[in-house]
Amino acid sequence: MSQINKACCSIPPVKTDYQPQGRMEKCADMDAYVIGPADSKTVLVCVYDMFGFWDTTKQCADLLSEVMKVKVVMPDLLRGNPWPIDHFPPRNDEEGKKLSEWFSSIASMPERSKDLKNVAADLKEKGAEKLGLYGFCWGGSVASLAGKAGTPYLGVSIIHPPIVAPEDSKELSVPVAFFPSKDEPRDECDKYWDTLKSSHPELIEKSVYHYYGDMFHGFASARANLKDKANYDAAVDVYQRLANFFCYVFK
């Protein structure tokens, strides 16, 4: 499934000005944005980007919930301490130092990926039977780490990750939907996919790779500008591919 030609579940129209429809609940002792049936046996977990909760990211969750008839949970892995969007990229050396410290503490990818095991355990305790995981930017890298051997998730999606390391795909143990942007080097992204194919051929049938060569890093989450037609069209496309991927994984 290197390319998805037909939608198994078409998403509703994406809106440029959107009011999220979800609710805040607790999940694994964290606040979480939740949308969808409370008793859903199938749950998607979203890892937002480094800027935390954002209406664009919530709209994607709402769309996936509506079209797939599942619950989507977006835990506050950063515990109320996202990086300010107007401080990225860092404007001076002091902010650069603070960002580095933030990445090694609050936003530690290995530590936050451990949180996702607790999230999965909590959801299963509440009745979930099938779990999927997707993440944007920083959250995509966290999701990737959570997709290693022993993962409770049936599939993971990585959307415009901050770093692409081809060898990382060797660590995956479940199908992956990999959606990088032009700011992730094409050759490294291709190597990531080729490494997956050679090391885990059994995962390829349900995996998908699409390179958004005309889109910037962050086009589908907090930094998106859905009033720009090209950005809007790309966001619609990636949300549809996410729905298709998880529909297929959950079969």
PDB file of C-alpha atoms in Angstrom:
ATOM      1  CA  MET A   1       0.000   0.000   0.000  1.00  0.00           C
ATOM      2  CA  SER A   2       2.780   2.428  -0.933  1.00  0.00           C
ATOM      3  CA  GLN A   3       0.108   4.678  -2.431  1.00  0.00           C
ATOM      4  CA  ILE A   4      -3.585   4.811  -1.579  1.00  0.00           C
ATOM      5  CA  ASN A   5      -5.707   5.419  -4.645  1.00  0.00           C
ATOM      6  CA  LYS A   6      -9.210   5.054  -3.260  1.00  0.00           C
ATOM      7  CA  ALA A   7     -10.558   6.362  -0.006  1.00  0.00           C
ATOM      8  CA  CYS A   8     -12.190   3.744   2.162  1.00  0.00           C
ATOM      9  CA  CYS A   9     -13.816   6.510   4.196  1.00  0.00           C
ATOM     10  CA  SER A  10     -13.966  10.043   2.803  1.00  0.00           C
ATOM     11  CA  ILE A  11     -13.384  12.787   5.350  1.00  0.00           C
ATOM     12  CA  PRO A  12     -15.863  15.667   5.718  1.00  0.00           C
ATOM     13  CA  PRO A  13     -14.890  19.114   4.366  1.00  0.00           C
ATOM     14  CA  VAL A  14     -11.968  20.773   6.145  1.00  0.00           C
ATOM     15  CA  LYS A  15     -12.771  24.273   7.431  1.00  0.00           C
ATOM     16  CA  THR A  16     -10.417  27.257   7.396  1.00  0.00           C
ATOM     17  CA  ASP A  17     -11.989  28.707  10.556  1.00  0.00           C
ATOM     18  CA  TYR A  18     -12.781  25.898  12.937  1.00  0.00           C
ATOM     19  CA  GLN A  19     -14.264  25.504  16.384  1.00  0.00           C
ATOM     20  CA  PRO A  20     -13.200  22.169  17.935  1.00  0.00           C
ATOM     21  CA  GLN A  21     -16.024  19.845  18.895  1.00  0.00           C
ATOM     22  CA  GLY A  22     -14.273  17.737  21.522  1.00  0.00           C
ATOM     23  CA  ARG A  23     -14.055  17.766  25.299  1.00  0.00           C
ATOM     24  CA  MET A  24     -11.327  17.663  27.932  1.00  0.00           C
ATOM     25  CA  GLU A  25     -10.931  14.508  29.998  1.00  0.00           C
ATOM     26  CA  LYS A  26      -8.249  12.765  32.015  1.00  0.00           C
ATOM     27  CA  CYS A  27      -6.144  10.030  30.448  1.00  0.00           C
ATOM     28  CA  ALA A  28      -3.235   8.383  32.271  1.00  0.00           C
ATOM     29  CA  ASP A  29      -3.285  11.264  34.777  1.00  0.00           C
ATOM     30  CA  MET A  30      -2.940  13.833  31.990  1.00  0.00           C
ATOM     31  CA  ASP A  31      -5.412  16.289  30.570  1.00  0.00           C
ATOM     32  CA  ALA A  32      -6.519  15.145  27.132  1.00  0.00           C
ATOM     33  CA  TYR A  33      -8.584  16.475  24.258  1.00  0.00           C
ATOM     34  CA  VAL A  34     -11.132  13.767  23.406  1.00  0.00           C
ATOM     35  CA  ILE A  35     -13.628  13.427  20.575  1.00  0.00           C
ATOM     36  CA  GLY A  36     -15.901  10.529  19.667  1.00  0.00           C
ATOM     37  CA  PRO A  37     -17.964   7.794  21.335  1.00  0.00           C
ATOM     38  CA  ALA A  38     -17.068   7.268  24.983  1.00  0.00           C
ATOM     39  CA  ASP A  39     -17.501   3.499  24.634  1.00  0.00           C
ATOM     40  CA  SER A  40     -15.545   3.126  21.384  1.00  0.00           C
ATOM     41  CA  LYS A  41     -13.521  -0.086  21.219  1.00  0.00           C
ATOM     42  CA  THR A  42     -11.210   1.515  18.660  1.00  0.00           C
ATOM     43  CA  VAL A  43      -9.166   4.551  19.679  1.00  0.00           C
ATOM     44  CA  LEU A  44      -6.691   6.754  17.849  1.00  0.00           C
ATOM     45  CA  VAL A  45      -4.096   8.553  19.944  1.00  0.00           C
ATOM     46  CA  CYS A  46      -2.735  11.824  18.580  1.00  0.00           C
ATOM     47  CA  VAL A  47       0.568  13.373  19.614  1.00  0.00           C
ATOM     48  CA  TYR A  48       0.398  17.071  18.858  1.00  0.00           C
ATOM     49  CA  ASP A  49       3.449  19.047  17.776  1.00  0.00           C
ATOM     50  CA  MET A  50       5.764  21.001  20.059  1.00  0.00           C
ATOM     51  CA  PHE A  51       3.288  23.898  20.221  1.00  0.00           C
ATOM     52  CA  GLY A  52       0.698  21.811  22.056  1.00  0.00           C
ATOM     53  CA  PHE A  53      -3.062  21.975  21.569  1.00  0.00           C
ATOM     54  CA  TRP A  54      -4.025  23.842  18.403  1.00  0.00           C
ATOM     55  CA  ASP A  55      -7.325  24.150  16.558  1.00  0.00           C
ATOM     56  CA  THR A  56      -5.844  22.788  13.325  1.00  0.00           C
ATOM     57  CA  THR A  57      -4.604  19.674  15.099  1.00  0.00           C
ATOM     58  CA  LYS A  58      -7.937  19.291  16.882  1.00  0.00           C
ATOM     59  CA  GLN A  59      -9.822  19.588  13.587  1.00  0.00           C
ATOM     60  CA  CYS A  60      -7.859  16.637  12.220  1.00  0.00           C
ATOM     61  CA  ALA A  61      -8.819  14.633  15.317  1.00  0.00           C
ATOM     62  CA  ASP A  62     -12.467  15.603  14.888  1.00  0.00           C
ATOM     63  CA  LEU A  63     -12.434  14.634  11.195  1.00  0.00           C
ATOM     64  CA  LEU A  64     -10.891  11.232  11.878  1.00  0.00           C
ATOM     65  CA  SER A  65     -13.358  10.563  14.665  1.00  0.00           C
ATOM     66  CA  GLU A  66     -16.345  11.500  12.524  1.00  0.00           C
ATOM     67  CA  VAL A  67     -15.417   9.535   9.436  1.00  0.00           C
ATOM     68  CA  MET A  68     -14.074   6.450  11.212  1.00  0.00           C
ATOM     69  CA  LYS A  69     -16.658   6.439  14.030  1.00  0.00           C
ATOM     70  CA  VAL A  70     -13.913   6.045  16.619  1.00  0.00           C
ATOM     71  CA  LYS A  71     -12.653   7.916  19.654  1.00  0.00           C
ATOM     72  CA  VAL A  72      -9.572  10.117  19.237  1.00  0.00           C
ATOM     73  CA  VAL A  73      -7.530  11.073  22.291  1.00  0.00           C
ATOM     74  CA  MET A  74      -4.871  13.794  22.329  1.00  0.00           C
ATOM     75  CA  PRO A  75      -3.066  13.669  25.686  1.00  0.00           C
ATOM     76  CA  ASP A  76      -1.245  16.731  26.964  1.00  0.00           C
ATOM     77  CA  LEU A  77       2.177  15.090  26.970  1.00  0.00           C
ATOM     78  CA  LEU A  78       3.846  18.455  27.556  1.00  0.00           C
ATOM     79  CA  ARG A  79       1.812  18.998  30.734  1.00  0.00           C
ATOM     80  CA  GLY A  80       0.786  22.524  29.900  1.00  0.00           C
ATOM     81  CA  ASN A  81       4.282  23.578  28.840  1.00  0.00           C
ATOM     82  CA  PRO A  82       4.340  23.711  25.026  1.00  0.00           C
ATOM     83  CA  TRP A  83       6.986  25.765  23.271  1.00  0.00           C
ATOM     84  CA  PRO A  84       5.595  29.228  22.316  1.00  0.00           C
ATOM     85  CA  ILE A  85       4.969  29.324  18.571  1.00  0.00           C
ATOM     86  CA  ASP A  86       6.179  32.921  18.346  1.00  0.00           C
ATOM     87  CA  HIS A  87       9.550  31.846  19.802  1.00  0.00           C
ATOM     88  CA  PHE A  88      10.294  29.416  17.005  1.00  0.00           C
ATOM     89  CA  PRO A  89      12.781  29.456  15.548  1.00  0.00           C
ATOM     90  CA  PRO A  90      14.669  30.886  18.539  1.00  0.00           C
ATOM     91  CA  ARG A  91      15.274  34.612  18.150  1.00  0.00           C
ATOM     92  CA  ASN A  92      18.575  34.717  20.035  1.00  0.00           C
ATOM     93  CA  ASP A  93      21.160  32.550  21.794  1.00  0.00           C
ATOM     94  CA  GLU A  94      19.296  32.681  25.086  1.00  0.00           C
ATOM     95  CA  GLU A  95      16.110  31.314  23.523  1.00  0.00           C
ATOM     96  CA  GLY A  96      18.159  28.702  21.696  1.00  0.00           C
ATOM     97  CA  LYS A  97      19.605  27.517  25.009  1.00  0.00           C
ATOM     98  CA  LYS A  98      16.144  27.398  26.586  1.00  0.00           C
ATOM     99  CA  LEU A  99      14.816  25.387  23.637  1.00  0.00           C
ATOM    100  CA  SER A 100      17.636  22.879  23.986  1.00  0.00           C
ATOM    101  CA  GLU A 101      16.894  22.523  27.700  1.00  0.00           C
ATOM    102  CA  TRP A 102      13.181  22.162  26.952  1.00  0.00           C
ATOM    103  CA  PHE A 103      13.863  19.334  24.482  1.00  0.00           C
ATOM    104  CA  SER A 104      15.988  17.487  27.028  1.00  0.00           C
ATOM    105  CA  SER A 105      13.444  17.786  29.845  1.00  0.00           C
ATOM    106  CA  ILE A 106       9.787  18.651  29.240  1.00  0.00           C
ATOM    107  CA  ALA A 107       9.860  17.487  25.622  1.00  0.00           C
ATOM    108  CA  SER A 108      12.240  14.544  25.973  1.00  0.00           C
ATOM    109  CA  MET A 109      11.179  12.220  23.175  1.00  0.00           C
ATOM    110  CA  PRO A 110      12.197   8.984  24.930  1.00  0.00           C
ATOM    111  CA  GLU A 111      10.346  10.018  28.096  1.00  0.00           C
ATOM    112  CA  ARG A 112       7.221  11.162  26.282  1.00  0.00           C
ATOM    113  CA  SER A 113       7.145   7.938  24.259  1.00  0.00           C
ATOM    114  CA  LYS A 114       7.018   6.081  27.588  1.00  0.00           C
ATOM    115  CA  ASP A 115       3.941   8.150  28.433  1.00  0.00           C
ATOM    116  CA  LEU A 116       2.231   6.631  25.413  1.00  0.00           C
ATOM    117  CA  LYS A 117       2.477   3.168  26.977  1.00  0.00           C
ATOM    118  CA  ASN A 118       0.639   4.508  30.016  1.00  0.00           C
ATOM    119  CA  VAL A 119      -1.941   6.125  27.746  1.00  0.00           C
ATOM    120  CA  ALA A 120      -2.497   2.803  25.984  1.00  0.00           C
ATOM    121  CA  ALA A 121      -2.809   0.941  29.289  1.00  0.00           C
ATOM    122  CA  ASP A 122      -5.370   3.445  30.550  1.00  0.00           C
ATOM    123  CA  LEU A 123      -7.426   3.245  27.356  1.00  0.00           C
ATOM    124  CA  LYS A 124      -7.405  -0.555  27.387  1.00  0.00           C
ATOM    125  CA  GLU A 125      -8.443  -0.575  31.021  1.00  0.00           C
ATOM    126  CA  LYS A 126     -11.414   1.552  29.959  1.00  0.00           C
ATOM    127  CA  GLY A 127     -12.401  -0.926  27.252  1.00  0.00           C
ATOM    128  CA  ALA A 128     -10.393  -0.083  24.146  1.00  0.00           C
ATOM    129  CA  GLU A 129      -9.403  -3.085  22.047  1.00  0.00           C
ATOM    130  CA  LYS A 130      -7.719  -1.532  19.011  1.00  0.00           C
ATOM    131  CA  LEU A 131      -5.290   1.381  19.252  1.00  0.00           C
ATOM    132  CA  GLY A 132      -3.625   3.499  16.579  1.00  0.00           C
ATOM    133  CA  LEU A 133      -1.106   6.312  16.986  1.00  0.00           C
ATOM    134  CA  TYR A 134      -0.227   9.368  14.912  1.00  0.00           C
ATOM    135  CA  GLY A 135       1.916  12.413  15.550  1.00  0.00           C
ATOM    136  CA  PHE A 136       2.918  15.717  13.987  1.00  0.00           C
ATOM    137  CA  CYS A 137       6.479  17.114  13.843  1.00  0.00           C
ATOM    138  CA  TRP A 138       7.988  16.525  17.305  1.00  0.00           C
ATOM    139  CA  GLY A 139       4.982  14.333  18.016  1.00  0.00           C
ATOM    140  CA  GLY A 140       5.748  12.257  14.920  1.00  0.00           C
ATOM    141  CA  SER A 141       9.155  11.382  16.324  1.00  0.00           C
ATOM    142  CA  VAL A 142       7.590  10.506  19.672  1.00  0.00           C
ATOM    143  CA  ALA A 143       5.073   8.276  17.881  1.00  0.00           C
ATOM    144  CA  SER A 144       7.871   6.581  15.957  1.00  0.00           C
ATOM    145  CA  LEU A 145       9.674   5.691  19.185  1.00  0.00           C
ATOM    146  CA  ALA A 146       6.421   4.256  20.525  1.00  0.00           C
ATOM    147  CA  GLY A 147       6.121   1.970  17.491  1.00  0.00           C
ATOM    148  CA  LYS A 148       9.001  -0.313  18.447  1.00  0.00           C
ATOM    149  CA  ALA A 149       8.748  -3.981  19.407  1.00  0.00           C
ATOM    150  CA  GLY A 150       6.128  -4.605  22.057  1.00  0.00           C
ATOM    151  CA  THR A 151       4.057  -1.574  21.134  1.00  0.00           C
ATOM    152  CA  PRO A 152       0.364  -1.711  22.080  1.00  0.00           C
ATOM    153  CA  TYR A 153      -0.487   0.242  18.902  1.00  0.00           C
ATOM    154  CA  LEU A 154      -1.519  -1.526  15.692  1.00  0.00           C
ATOM    155  CA  GLY A 155      -0.095   1.191  13.450  1.00  0.00           C
ATOM    156  CA  VAL A 156       1.699   4.528  13.688  1.00  0.00           C
ATOM    157  CA  SER A 157       1.755   7.591  11.471  1.00  0.00           C
ATOM    158  CA  ILE A 158       4.590  10.102  11.325  1.00  0.00           C
ATOM    159  CA  ILE A 159       3.699  13.477   9.811  1.00  0.00           C
ATOM    160  CA  HIS A 160       6.489  15.934   8.889  1.00  0.00           C
ATOM    161  CA  PRO A 161       8.948  14.775  11.591  1.00  0.00           C
ATOM    162  CA  PRO A 162      11.768  17.133  12.676  1.00  0.00           C
ATOM    163  CA  ILE A 163      14.484  14.558  11.983  1.00  0.00           C
ATOM    164  CA  VAL A 164      14.521  11.645   9.542  1.00  0.00           C
ATOM    165  CA  ALA A 165      16.918   8.828  10.420  1.00  0.00           C
ATOM    166  CA  PRO A 166      16.571   5.958   7.926  1.00  0.00           C
ATOM    167  CA  GLU A 167      17.828   3.421  10.453  1.00  0.00           C
ATOM    168  CA  ASP A 168      14.883   4.239  12.730  1.00  0.00           C
ATOM    169  CA  SER A 169      12.503   2.372  10.440  1.00  0.00           C
ATOM    170  CA  LYS A 170      14.299  -0.847  11.394  1.00  0.00           C
ATOM    171  CA  GLU A 171      12.929  -0.385  14.891  1.00  0.00           C
ATOM    172  CA  LEU A 172       9.284  -0.294  13.844  1.00  0.00           C
ATOM    173  CA  SER A 173       7.220  -3.390  14.531  1.00  0.00           C
ATOM    174  CA  VAL A 174       3.869  -2.228  13.108  1.00  0.00           C
ATOM    175  CA  PRO A 175       2.755  -0.629   9.814  1.00  0.00           C
ATOM    176  CA  VAL A 176       3.649   3.033   9.343  1.00  0.00           C
ATOM    177  CA  ALA A 177       2.189   5.951   7.406  1.00  0.00           C
ATOM    178  CA  PHE A 178       5.104   8.277   6.685  1.00  0.00           C
ATOM    179  CA  PHE A 179       4.271  11.786   5.442  1.00  0.00           C
ATOM    180  CA  PRO A 180       7.319  14.094   5.344  1.00  0.00           C
ATOM    181  CA  SER A 181       7.480  17.616   3.883  1.00  0.00           C
ATOM    182  CA  LYS A 182      10.006  19.332   1.609  1.00  0.00           C
ATOM    183  CA  ASP A 183      11.954  20.402   4.701  1.00  0.00           C
ATOM    184  CA  GLU A 184      12.816  16.766   5.381  1.00  0.00           C
ATOM    185  CA  PRO A 185      15.535  15.735   2.866  1.00  0.00           C
ATOM    186  CA  ARG A 186      14.020  13.601   0.093  1.00  0.00           C
ATOM    187  CA  ASP A 187      16.969  11.233  -0.086  1.00  0.00           C
ATOM    188  CA  GLU A 188      16.799  10.505   3.642  1.00  0.00           C
ATOM    189  CA  CYS A 189      13.036   9.979   3.453  1.00  0.00           C
ATOM    190  CA  ASP A 190      13.420   7.595   0.533  1.00  0.00           C
ATOM    191  CA  LYS A 191      16.105   5.710   2.458  1.00  0.00           C
ATOM    192  CA  TYR A 192      13.763   5.486   5.447  1.00  0.00           C
ATOM    193  CA  TRP A 193      11.144   3.799   3.266  1.00  0.00           C
ATOM    194  CA  ASP A 194      13.672   1.548   1.501  1.00  0.00           C
ATOM    195  CA  THR A 195      15.110   0.485   4.847  1.00  0.00           C
ATOM    196  CA  LEU A 196      11.639  -0.430   6.057  1.00  0.00           C
ATOM    197  CA  LYS A 197      10.998  -2.465   2.917  1.00  0.00           C
ATOM    198  CA  SER A 198      14.243  -4.389   3.252  1.00  0.00           C
ATOM    199  CA  SER A 199      14.124  -4.949   7.011  1.00  0.00           C
ATOM    200  CA  HIS A 200      10.364  -5.472   7.467  1.00  0.00           C
ATOM    201  CA  PRO A 201       8.792  -6.587   4.180  1.00  0.00           C
ATOM    202  CA  GLU A 202       5.843  -7.976   6.136  1.00  0.00           C
ATOM    203  CA  LEU A 203       4.819  -4.437   7.104  1.00  0.00           C
ATOM    204  CA  ILE A 204       4.793  -2.930   3.633  1.00  0.00           C
ATOM    205  CA  GLU A 205       1.330  -4.090   2.528  1.00  0.00           C
ATOM    206  CA  LYS A 206      -0.323  -1.933   5.177  1.00  0.00           C
ATOM    207  CA  SER A 207       2.262   0.870   5.196  1.00  0.00           C
ATOM    208  CA  VAL A 208       2.221   4.055   3.116  1.00  0.00           C
ATOM    209  CA  TYR A 209       4.748   6.730   2.151  1.00  0.00           C
ATOM    210  CA  HIS A 210       3.939  10.048   0.525  1.00  0.00           C
ATOM    211  CA  TYR A 211       6.414  12.915   0.211  1.00  0.00           C
ATOM    212  CA  TYR A 212       4.869  16.394   0.255  1.00  0.00           C
ATOM    213  CA  GLY A 213       7.534  18.076  -1.843  1.00  0.00           C
ATOM    214  CA  ASP A 214       5.700  21.393  -2.123  1.00  0.00           C
ATOM    215  CA  MET A 215       4.844  21.764   1.554  1.00  0.00           C
ATOM    216  CA  PHE A 216       6.771  23.206   4.494  1.00  0.00           C
ATOM    217  CA  HIS A 217       7.453  21.498   7.805  1.00  0.00           C
ATOM    218  CA  GLY A 218       4.347  21.915   9.959  1.00  0.00           C
ATOM    219  CA  PHE A 219       1.819  22.330   7.138  1.00  0.00           C
ATOM    220  CA  ALA A 220      -0.709  19.950   8.722  1.00  0.00           C
ATOM    221  CA  SER A 221      -0.633  21.047  12.365  1.00  0.00           C
ATOM    222  CA  ALA A 222      -0.039  24.218  14.398  1.00  0.00           C
ATOM    223  CA  ARG A 223       1.865  26.116  11.703  1.00  0.00           C
ATOM    224  CA  ALA A 224      -0.699  25.403   8.988  1.00  0.00           C
ATOM    225  CA  ASN A 225      -2.337  28.247   7.080  1.00  0.00           C
ATOM    226  CA  LEU A 226      -5.543  26.696   5.817  1.00  0.00           C
ATOM    227  CA  LYS A 227      -6.529  29.946   4.112  1.00  0.00           C
ATOM    228  CA  ASP A 228      -3.717  29.309   1.647  1.00  0.00           C
ATOM    229  CA  LYS A 229      -5.102  27.033  -1.081  1.00  0.00           C
ATOM    230  CA  ALA A 230      -1.952  24.949  -1.557  1.00  0.00           C
ATOM    231  CA  ASN A 231      -1.631  24.404   2.195  1.00  0.00           C
ATOM    232  CA  TYR A 232      -5.348  23.656   2.473  1.00  0.00           C
ATOM    233  CA  ASP A 233      -5.229  21.071  -0.319  1.00  0.00           C
ATOM    234  CA  ALA A 234      -2.180  19.356   1.188  1.00  0.00           C
ATOM    235  CA  ALA A 235      -3.765  19.256   4.645  1.00  0.00           C
ATOM    236  CA  VAL A 236      -6.945  17.734   3.234  1.00  0.00           C
ATOM    237  CA  ASP A 237      -4.845  15.153   1.408  1.00  0.00           C
ATOM    238  CA  VAL A 238      -2.823  14.104   4.442  1.00  0.00           C
ATOM    239  CA  TYR A 239      -5.917  13.899   6.666  1.00  0.00           C
ATOM    240  CA  GLN A 240      -7.570  11.666   4.070  1.00  0.00           C
ATOM    241  CA  ARG A 241      -4.478   9.469   3.857  1.00  0.00           C
ATOM    242  CA  LEU A 242      -4.484   9.163   7.651  1.00  0.00           C
ATOM    243  CA  ALA A 243      -8.105   8.008   7.604  1.00  0.00           C
ATOM    244  CA  ASN A 244      -7.388   5.499   4.833  1.00  0.00           C
ATOM    245  CA  PHE A 245      -4.330   4.139   6.611  1.00  0.00           C
ATOM    246  CA  PHE A 246      -6.058   3.525   9.912  1.00  0.00           C
ATOM    247  CA  CYS A 247      -9.188   2.138   8.270  1.00  0.00           C
ATOM    248  CA  TYR A 248      -6.942  -0.437   6.602  1.00  0.00           C
ATOM    249  CA  VAL A 249      -4.855  -1.148   9.708  1.00  0.00           C
ATOM    250  CA  PHE A 250      -7.949  -1.688  11.854  1.00  0.00           C
ATOM    251  CA  LYS A 251      -9.594  -4.173   9.452  1.00  0.00           C
TER     252      LYS A 251
END
